[in-house]
mmCIF file of C-alpha atoms in Angstrom:
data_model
loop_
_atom_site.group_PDB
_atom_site.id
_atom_site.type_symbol
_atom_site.label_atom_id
_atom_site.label_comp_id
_atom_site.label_asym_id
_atom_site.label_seq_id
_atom_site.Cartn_x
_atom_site.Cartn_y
_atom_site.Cartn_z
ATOM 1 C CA UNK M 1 139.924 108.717 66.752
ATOM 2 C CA UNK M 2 136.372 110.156 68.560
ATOM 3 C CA UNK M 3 135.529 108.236 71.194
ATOM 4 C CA UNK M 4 132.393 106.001 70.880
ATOM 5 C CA UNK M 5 128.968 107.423 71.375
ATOM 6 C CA UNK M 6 125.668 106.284 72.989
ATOM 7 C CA UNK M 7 123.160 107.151 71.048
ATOM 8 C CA UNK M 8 120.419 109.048 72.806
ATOM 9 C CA UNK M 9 117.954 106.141 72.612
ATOM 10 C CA UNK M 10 120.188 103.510 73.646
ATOM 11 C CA UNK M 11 120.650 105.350 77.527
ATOM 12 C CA UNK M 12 116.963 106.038 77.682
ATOM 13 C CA UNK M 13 116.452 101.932 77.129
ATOM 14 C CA UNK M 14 119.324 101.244 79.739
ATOM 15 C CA UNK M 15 117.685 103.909 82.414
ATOM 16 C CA UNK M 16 114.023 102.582 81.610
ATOM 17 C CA UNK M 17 115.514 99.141 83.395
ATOM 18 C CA UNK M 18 115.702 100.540 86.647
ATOM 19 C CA UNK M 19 113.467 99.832 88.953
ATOM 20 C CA UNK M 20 111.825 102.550 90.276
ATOM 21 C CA UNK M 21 109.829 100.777 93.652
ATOM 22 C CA UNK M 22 113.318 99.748 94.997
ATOM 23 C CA UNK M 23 114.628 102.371 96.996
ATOM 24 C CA UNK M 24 118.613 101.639 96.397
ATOM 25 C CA UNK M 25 118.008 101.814 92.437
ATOM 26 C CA UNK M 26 115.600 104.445 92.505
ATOM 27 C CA UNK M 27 118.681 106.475 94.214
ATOM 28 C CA UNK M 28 121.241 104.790 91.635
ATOM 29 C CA UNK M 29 119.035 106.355 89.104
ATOM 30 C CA UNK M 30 119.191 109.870 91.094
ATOM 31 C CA UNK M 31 122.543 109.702 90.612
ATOM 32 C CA UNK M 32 122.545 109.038 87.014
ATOM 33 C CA UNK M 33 120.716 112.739 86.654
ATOM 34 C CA UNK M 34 124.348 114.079 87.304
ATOM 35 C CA UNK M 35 126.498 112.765 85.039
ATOM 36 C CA UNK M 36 125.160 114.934 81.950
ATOM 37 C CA UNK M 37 121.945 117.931 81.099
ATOM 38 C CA UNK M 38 121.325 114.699 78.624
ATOM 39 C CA UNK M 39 121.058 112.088 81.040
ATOM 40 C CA UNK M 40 119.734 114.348 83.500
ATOM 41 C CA UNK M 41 116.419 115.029 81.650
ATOM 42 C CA UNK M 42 115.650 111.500 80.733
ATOM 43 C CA UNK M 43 116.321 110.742 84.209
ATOM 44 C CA UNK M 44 113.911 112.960 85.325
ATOM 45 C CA UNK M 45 111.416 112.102 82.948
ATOM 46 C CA UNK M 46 111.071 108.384 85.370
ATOM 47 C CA UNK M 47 111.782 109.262 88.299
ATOM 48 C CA UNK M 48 108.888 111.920 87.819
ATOM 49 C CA UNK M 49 106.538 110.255 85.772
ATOM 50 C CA UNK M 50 104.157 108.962 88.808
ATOM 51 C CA UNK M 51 103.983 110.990 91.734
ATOM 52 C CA UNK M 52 101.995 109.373 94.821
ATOM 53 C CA UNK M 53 100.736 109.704 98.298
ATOM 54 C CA UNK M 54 100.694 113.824 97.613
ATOM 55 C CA UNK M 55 98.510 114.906 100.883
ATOM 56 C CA UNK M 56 96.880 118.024 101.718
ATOM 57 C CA UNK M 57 99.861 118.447 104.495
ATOM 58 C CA UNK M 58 102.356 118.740 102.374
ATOM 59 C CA UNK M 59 101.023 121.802 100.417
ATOM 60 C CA UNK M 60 103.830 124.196 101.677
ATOM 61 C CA UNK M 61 106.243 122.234 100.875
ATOM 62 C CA UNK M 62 105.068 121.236 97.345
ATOM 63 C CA UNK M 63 104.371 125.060 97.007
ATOM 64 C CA UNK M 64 107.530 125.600 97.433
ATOM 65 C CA UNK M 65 109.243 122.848 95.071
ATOM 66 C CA UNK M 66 107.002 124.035 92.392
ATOM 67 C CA UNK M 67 108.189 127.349 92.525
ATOM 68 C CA UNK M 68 109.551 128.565 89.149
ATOM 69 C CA UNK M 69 113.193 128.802 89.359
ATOM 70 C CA UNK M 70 115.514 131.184 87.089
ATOM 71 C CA UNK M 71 112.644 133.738 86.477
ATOM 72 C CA UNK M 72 114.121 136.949 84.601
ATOM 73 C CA UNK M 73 112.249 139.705 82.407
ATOM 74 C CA UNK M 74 112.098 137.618 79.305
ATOM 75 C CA UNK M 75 111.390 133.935 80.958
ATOM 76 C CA UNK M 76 109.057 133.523 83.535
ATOM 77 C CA UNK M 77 110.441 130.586 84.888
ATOM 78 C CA UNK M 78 109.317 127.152 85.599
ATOM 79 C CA UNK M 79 109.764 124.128 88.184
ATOM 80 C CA UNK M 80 112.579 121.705 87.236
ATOM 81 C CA UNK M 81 110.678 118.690 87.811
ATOM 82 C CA UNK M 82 106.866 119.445 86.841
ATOM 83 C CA UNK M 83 106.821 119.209 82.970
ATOM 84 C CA UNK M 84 108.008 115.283 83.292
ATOM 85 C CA UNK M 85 104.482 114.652 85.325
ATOM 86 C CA UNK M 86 102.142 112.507 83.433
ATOM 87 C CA UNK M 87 100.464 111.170 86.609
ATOM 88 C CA UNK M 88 99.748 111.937 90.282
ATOM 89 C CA UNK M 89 97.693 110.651 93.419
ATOM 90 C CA UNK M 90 96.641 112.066 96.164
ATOM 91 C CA UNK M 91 94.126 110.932 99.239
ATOM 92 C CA UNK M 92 92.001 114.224 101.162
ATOM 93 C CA UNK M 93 90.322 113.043 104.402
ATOM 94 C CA UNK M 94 87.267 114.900 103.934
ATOM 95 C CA UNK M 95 87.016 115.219 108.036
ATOM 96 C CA UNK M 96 90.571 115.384 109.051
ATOM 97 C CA UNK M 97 91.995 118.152 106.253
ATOM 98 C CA UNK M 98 90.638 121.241 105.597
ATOM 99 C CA UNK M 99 88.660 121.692 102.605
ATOM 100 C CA UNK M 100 90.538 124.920 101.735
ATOM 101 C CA UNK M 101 93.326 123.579 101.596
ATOM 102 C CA UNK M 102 92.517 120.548 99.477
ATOM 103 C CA UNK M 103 91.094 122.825 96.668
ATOM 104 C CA UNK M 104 94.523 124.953 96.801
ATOM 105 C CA UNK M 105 96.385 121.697 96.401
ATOM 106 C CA UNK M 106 94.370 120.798 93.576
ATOM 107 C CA UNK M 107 94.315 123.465 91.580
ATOM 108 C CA UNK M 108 98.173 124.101 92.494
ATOM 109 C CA UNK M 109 98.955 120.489 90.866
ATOM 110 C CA UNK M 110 96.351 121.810 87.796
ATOM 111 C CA UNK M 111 98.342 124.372 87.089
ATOM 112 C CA UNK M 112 101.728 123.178 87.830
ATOM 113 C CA UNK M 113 101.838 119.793 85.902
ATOM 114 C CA UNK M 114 101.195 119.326 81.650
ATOM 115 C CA UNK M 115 97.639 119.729 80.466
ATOM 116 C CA UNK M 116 97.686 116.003 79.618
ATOM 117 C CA UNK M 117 99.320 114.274 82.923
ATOM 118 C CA UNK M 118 96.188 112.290 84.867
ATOM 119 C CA UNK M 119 95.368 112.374 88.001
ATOM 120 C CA UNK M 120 93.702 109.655 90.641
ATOM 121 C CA UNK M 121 91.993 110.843 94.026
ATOM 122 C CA UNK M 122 90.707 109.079 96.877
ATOM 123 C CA UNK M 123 88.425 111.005 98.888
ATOM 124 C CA UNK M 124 87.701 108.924 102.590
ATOM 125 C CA UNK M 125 86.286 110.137 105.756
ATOM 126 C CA UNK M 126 82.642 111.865 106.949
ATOM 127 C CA UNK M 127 80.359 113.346 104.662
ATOM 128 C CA UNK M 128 80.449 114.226 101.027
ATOM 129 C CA UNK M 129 78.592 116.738 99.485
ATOM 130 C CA UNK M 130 77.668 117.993 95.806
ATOM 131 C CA UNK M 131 80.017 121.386 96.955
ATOM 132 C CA UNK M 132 82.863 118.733 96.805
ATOM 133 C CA UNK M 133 82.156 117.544 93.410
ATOM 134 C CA UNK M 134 81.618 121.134 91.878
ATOM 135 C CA UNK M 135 84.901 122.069 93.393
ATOM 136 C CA UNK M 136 86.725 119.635 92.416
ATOM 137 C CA UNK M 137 85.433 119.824 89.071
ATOM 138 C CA UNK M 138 86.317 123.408 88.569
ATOM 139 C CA UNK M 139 89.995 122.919 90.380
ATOM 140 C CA UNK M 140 90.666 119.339 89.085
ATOM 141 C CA UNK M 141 88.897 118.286 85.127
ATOM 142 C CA UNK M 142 91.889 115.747 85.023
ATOM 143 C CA UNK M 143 90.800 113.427 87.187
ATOM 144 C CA UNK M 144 90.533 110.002 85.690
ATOM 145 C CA UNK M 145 90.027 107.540 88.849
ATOM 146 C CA UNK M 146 87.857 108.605 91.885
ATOM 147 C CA UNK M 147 87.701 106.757 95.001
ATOM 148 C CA UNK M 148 84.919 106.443 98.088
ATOM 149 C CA UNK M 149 86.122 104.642 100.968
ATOM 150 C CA UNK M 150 84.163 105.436 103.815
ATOM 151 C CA UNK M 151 82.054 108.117 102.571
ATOM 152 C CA UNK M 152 78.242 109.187 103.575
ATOM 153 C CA UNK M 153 77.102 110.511 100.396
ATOM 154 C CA UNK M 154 75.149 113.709 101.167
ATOM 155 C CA UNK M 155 73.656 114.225 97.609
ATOM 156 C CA UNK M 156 70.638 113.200 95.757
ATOM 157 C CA UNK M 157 71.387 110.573 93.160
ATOM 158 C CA UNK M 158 70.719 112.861 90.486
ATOM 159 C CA UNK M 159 73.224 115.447 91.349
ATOM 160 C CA UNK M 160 75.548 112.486 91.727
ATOM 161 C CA UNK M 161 74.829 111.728 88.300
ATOM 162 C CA UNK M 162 75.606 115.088 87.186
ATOM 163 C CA UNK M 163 78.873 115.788 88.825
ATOM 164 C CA UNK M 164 80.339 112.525 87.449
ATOM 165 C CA UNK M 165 79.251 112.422 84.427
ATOM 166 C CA UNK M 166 80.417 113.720 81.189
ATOM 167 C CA UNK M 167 79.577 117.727 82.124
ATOM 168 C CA UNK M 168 81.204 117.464 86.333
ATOM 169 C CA UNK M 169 84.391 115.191 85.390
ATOM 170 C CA UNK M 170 84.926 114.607 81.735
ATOM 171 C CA UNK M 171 87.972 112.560 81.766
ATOM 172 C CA UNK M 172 86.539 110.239 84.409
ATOM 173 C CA UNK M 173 87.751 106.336 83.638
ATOM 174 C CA UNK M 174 87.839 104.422 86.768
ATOM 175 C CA UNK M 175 85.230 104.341 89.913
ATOM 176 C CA UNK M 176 86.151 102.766 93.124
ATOM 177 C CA UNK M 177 83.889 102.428 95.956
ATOM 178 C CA UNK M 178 84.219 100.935 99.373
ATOM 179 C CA UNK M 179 82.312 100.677 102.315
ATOM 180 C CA UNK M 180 80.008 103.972 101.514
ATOM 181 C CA UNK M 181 76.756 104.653 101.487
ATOM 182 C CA UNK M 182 73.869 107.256 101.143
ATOM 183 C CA UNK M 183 72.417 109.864 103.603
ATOM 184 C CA UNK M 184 69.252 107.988 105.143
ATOM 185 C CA UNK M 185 67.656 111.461 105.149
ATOM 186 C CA UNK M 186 69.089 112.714 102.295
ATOM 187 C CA UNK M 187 68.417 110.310 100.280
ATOM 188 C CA UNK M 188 64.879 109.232 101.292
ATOM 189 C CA UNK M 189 63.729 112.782 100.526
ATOM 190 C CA UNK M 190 65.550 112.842 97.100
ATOM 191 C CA UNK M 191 63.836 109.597 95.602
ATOM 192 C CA UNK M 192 60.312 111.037 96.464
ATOM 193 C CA UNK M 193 61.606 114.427 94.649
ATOM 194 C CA UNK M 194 63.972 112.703 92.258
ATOM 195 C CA UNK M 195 62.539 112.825 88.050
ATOM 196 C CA UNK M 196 64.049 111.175 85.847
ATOM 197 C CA UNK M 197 67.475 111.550 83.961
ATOM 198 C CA UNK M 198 69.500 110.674 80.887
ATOM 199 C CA UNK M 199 72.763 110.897 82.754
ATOM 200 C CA UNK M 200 75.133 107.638 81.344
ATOM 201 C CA UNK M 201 78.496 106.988 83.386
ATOM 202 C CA UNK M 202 80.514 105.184 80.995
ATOM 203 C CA UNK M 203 84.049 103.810 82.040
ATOM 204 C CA UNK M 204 86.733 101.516 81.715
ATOM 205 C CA UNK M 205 86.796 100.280 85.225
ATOM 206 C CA UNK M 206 84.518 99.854 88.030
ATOM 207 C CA UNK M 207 85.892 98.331 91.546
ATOM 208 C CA UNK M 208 83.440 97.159 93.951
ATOM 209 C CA UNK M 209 84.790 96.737 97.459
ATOM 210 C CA UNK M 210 83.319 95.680 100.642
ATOM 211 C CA UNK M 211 86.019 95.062 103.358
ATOM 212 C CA UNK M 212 83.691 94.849 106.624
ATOM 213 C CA UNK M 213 79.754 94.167 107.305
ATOM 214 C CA UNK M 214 77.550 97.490 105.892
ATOM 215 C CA UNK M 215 74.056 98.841 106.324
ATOM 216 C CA UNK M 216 72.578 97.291 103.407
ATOM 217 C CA UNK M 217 69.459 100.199 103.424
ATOM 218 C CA UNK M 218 72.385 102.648 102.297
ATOM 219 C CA UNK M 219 74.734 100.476 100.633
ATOM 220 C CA UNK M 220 75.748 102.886 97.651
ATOM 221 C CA UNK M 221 75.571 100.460 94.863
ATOM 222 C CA UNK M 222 76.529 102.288 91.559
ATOM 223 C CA UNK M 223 74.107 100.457 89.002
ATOM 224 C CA UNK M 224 71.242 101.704 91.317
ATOM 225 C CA UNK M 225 73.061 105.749 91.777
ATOM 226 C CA UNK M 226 73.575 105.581 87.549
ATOM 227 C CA UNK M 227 70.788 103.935 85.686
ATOM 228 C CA UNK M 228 72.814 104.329 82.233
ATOM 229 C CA UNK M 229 75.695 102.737 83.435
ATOM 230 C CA UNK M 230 78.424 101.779 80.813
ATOM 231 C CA UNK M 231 81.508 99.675 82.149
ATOM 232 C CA UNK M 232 84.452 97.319 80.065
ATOM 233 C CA UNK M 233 85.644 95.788 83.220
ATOM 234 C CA UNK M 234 84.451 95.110 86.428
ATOM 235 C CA UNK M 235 85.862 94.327 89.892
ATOM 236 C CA UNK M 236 84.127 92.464 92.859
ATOM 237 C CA UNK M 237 86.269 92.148 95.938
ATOM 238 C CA UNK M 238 84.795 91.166 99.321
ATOM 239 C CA UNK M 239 85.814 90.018 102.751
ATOM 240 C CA UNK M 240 82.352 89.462 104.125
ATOM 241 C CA UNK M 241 79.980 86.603 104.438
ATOM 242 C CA UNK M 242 76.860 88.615 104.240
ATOM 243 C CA UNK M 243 74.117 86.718 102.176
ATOM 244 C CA UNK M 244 72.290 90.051 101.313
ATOM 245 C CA UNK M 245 75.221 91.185 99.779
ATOM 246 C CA UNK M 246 75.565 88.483 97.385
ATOM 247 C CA UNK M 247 72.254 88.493 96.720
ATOM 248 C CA UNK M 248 72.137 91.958 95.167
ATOM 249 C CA UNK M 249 75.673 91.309 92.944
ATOM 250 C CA UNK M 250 73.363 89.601 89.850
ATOM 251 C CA UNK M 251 71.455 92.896 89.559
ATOM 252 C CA UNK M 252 74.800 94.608 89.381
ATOM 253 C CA UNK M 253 76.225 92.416 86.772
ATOM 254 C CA UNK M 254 72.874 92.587 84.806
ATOM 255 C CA UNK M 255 72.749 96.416 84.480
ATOM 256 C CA UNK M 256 76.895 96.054 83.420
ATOM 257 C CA UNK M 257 76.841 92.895 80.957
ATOM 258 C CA UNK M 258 75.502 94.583 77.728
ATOM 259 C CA UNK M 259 79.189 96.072 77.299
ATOM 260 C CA UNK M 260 81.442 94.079 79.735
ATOM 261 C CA UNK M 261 84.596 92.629 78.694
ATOM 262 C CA UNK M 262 86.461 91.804 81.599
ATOM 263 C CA UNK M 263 85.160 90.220 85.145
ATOM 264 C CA UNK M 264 87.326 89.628 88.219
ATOM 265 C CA UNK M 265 85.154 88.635 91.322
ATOM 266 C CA UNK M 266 86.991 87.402 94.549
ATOM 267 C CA UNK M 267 85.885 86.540 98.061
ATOM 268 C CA UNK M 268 88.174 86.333 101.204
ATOM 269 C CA UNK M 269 87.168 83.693 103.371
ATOM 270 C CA UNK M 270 87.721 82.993 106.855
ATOM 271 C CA UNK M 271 88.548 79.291 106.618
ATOM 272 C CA UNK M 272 87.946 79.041 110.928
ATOM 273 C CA UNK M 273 84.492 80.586 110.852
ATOM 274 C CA UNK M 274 81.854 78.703 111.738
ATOM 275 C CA UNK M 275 79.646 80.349 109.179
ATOM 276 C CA UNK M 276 77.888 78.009 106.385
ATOM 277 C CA UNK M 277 79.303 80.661 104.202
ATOM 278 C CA UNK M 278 82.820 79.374 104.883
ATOM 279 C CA UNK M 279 82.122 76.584 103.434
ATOM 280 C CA UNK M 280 80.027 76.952 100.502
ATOM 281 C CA UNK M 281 80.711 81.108 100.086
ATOM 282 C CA UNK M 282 82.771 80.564 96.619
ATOM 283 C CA UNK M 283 80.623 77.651 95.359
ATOM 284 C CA UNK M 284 78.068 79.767 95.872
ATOM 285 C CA UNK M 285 79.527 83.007 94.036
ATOM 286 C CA UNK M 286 80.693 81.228 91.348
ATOM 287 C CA UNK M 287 77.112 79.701 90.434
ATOM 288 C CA UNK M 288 75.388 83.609 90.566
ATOM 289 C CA UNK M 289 78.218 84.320 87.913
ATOM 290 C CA UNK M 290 77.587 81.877 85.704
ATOM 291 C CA UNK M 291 74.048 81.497 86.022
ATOM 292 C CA UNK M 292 74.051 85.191 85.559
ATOM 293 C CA UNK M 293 76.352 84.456 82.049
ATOM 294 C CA UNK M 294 73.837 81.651 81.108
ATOM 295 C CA UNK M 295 70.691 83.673 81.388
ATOM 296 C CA UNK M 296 71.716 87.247 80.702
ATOM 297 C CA UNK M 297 70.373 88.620 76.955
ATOM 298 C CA UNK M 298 74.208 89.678 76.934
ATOM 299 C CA UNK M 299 76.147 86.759 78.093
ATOM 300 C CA UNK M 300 79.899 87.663 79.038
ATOM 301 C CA UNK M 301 82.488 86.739 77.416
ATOM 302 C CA UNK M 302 83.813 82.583 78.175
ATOM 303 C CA UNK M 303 87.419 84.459 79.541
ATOM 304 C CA UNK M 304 85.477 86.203 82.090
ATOM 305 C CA UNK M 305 85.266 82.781 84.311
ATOM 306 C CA UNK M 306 88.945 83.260 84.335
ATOM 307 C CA UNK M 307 88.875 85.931 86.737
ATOM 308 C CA UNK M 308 86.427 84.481 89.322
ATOM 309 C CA UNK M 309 89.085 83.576 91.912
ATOM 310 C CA UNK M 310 88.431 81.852 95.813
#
């Protein structure tokens, strides 16, 4: 009598239970990749799936793992582990890592991973320029997510508008911006030079973040950097009391409401301040958004209330 068989199926369901952000069953499932060349590739197939935290440091080493393996005369070779990749992050501190480097790493993840995996970067620190965009849009056009945390944008708004548009990063779904802001200089003598455009951003998801008080004169606000702005869901998150800030969210939520579908605003409030804000801060927000829903030609959807949260 043959002994009973798990059907192929059936182990991938089982293996798919692990999870992967616990450290003890993230190694159980290691270990599963030795029991069988079966088990091992659907093993690999989650425990690759999402790579994170991949930083400009670590390009020897991730040279080196991606190394084909097994090359001979009639099969070049590949990595064991870089055909199970359907997404990766990484973070490049635009004044801490060299720029050099960054653009090696990218293109060595382009050409290492599947045409199809997506990628998310987070670009922080000093200045960037429109050199950074073109580069990364000739070593990186699967990029799906960018994020500015702390960036001075050297560009005029309409190369902005180029480089993340359609033509600079095609796949482009998901902005996130925090704490950055223009070039005074820059960007004074690009709005007297600055014609005008029919650039259109259009994405799934837009996140808003303001963590600590900002130069309002420079505040990059993205409805005012893309005109033709086109976005399903937005996200508002804020730990700051300023009153000029607040102020300026309706205009945001105007230019965004023709196609909006999903709204999540929150505010963080620090309960001991003495700041009339404290008190009245989410009252407040919550009125601009639904004034904002009761006199907007495009009123959002009733579910969007749902995600205004204290």
């Amino acid at each position: 009598m043959s002994p009973p068989i798990l059907y192929h199926d059936i182990i991938d369901q089982i293996l798919s239970c692990f999870n992967l952000f616990d450290g003890d069953e993230r190694n159980e499932l290691s270990n599963c990749a030795l029991v069988c060349k079966q088990w091992c590739q659907l093993s690999r197939r989650l425990l690759f799936k999402n790579i994170d935290d991949i930083s400009v440091g670590e390009i020897e080493t991730l040279r080196e793992i991606l190394r084909p393996r097994f090359e001979t005369c009639s099969h070049p070779g590949k990595s064991t582990f870089a055909e199970y990749v359907r997404s990766a992050y990484s973070m490049i501190d635009l004044g801490m890592d060299s720029w050099s480097d960054a653009k090696e790493l990218l293109c060595l993840l382009r050409d290492s991973f599947p045409l199809e995996f997506e990628f998310s970067l987070l670009l922080t620190g000093k200045s960037l320029t429109s050199q950074h965009l073109v580069d990364i849009h000739l070593s990186m056009p699967n990029v799906v997510h960018l994020g500015l945390v702390g960036v001075e944008i050297r560009m005029s708004p309409v190369q902005i508008r180029r480089l993340c548009g359609k033509s600079g990063l095609p796949r482009l779904k998901r902005l996130s911006v925090c704490a950055s802001g223009w070039n005074t200089e820059v960007f004074d003598n690009a709005i007297r030079e600055e014609k005008a455009t029919n650039s259109v951003l259009a994405i799934e998801n837009l996140l808003f973040q303001e963590l600590r008080p900002f130069d309002m004169s420079t505040r990059f606000w993205p409805h005012e950097a893309f005109p033709d702005l086109d976005v399903k869901t937005l996200q508002i998150q804020a730990k700051i009391d300023n009153a000029s800030f607040w102020d300026a969210v309706p205009s945001l939520l105007d230019k965004v409401s023709p196609n909006l579908v999903g709204l999540d605003v929150s505010y963080a409030l620090d309960y001991q301040s003495t700041s009339p804000m404290a008190s009245t801060g989410s009252v407040v927000l919550r009125s601009q958004v639904r004034l904002h829903q009761k006199h907007s030609k495009h009123a959002l959807p009733e579910a969007a209330n749902a995600g205004v949260k204290n």
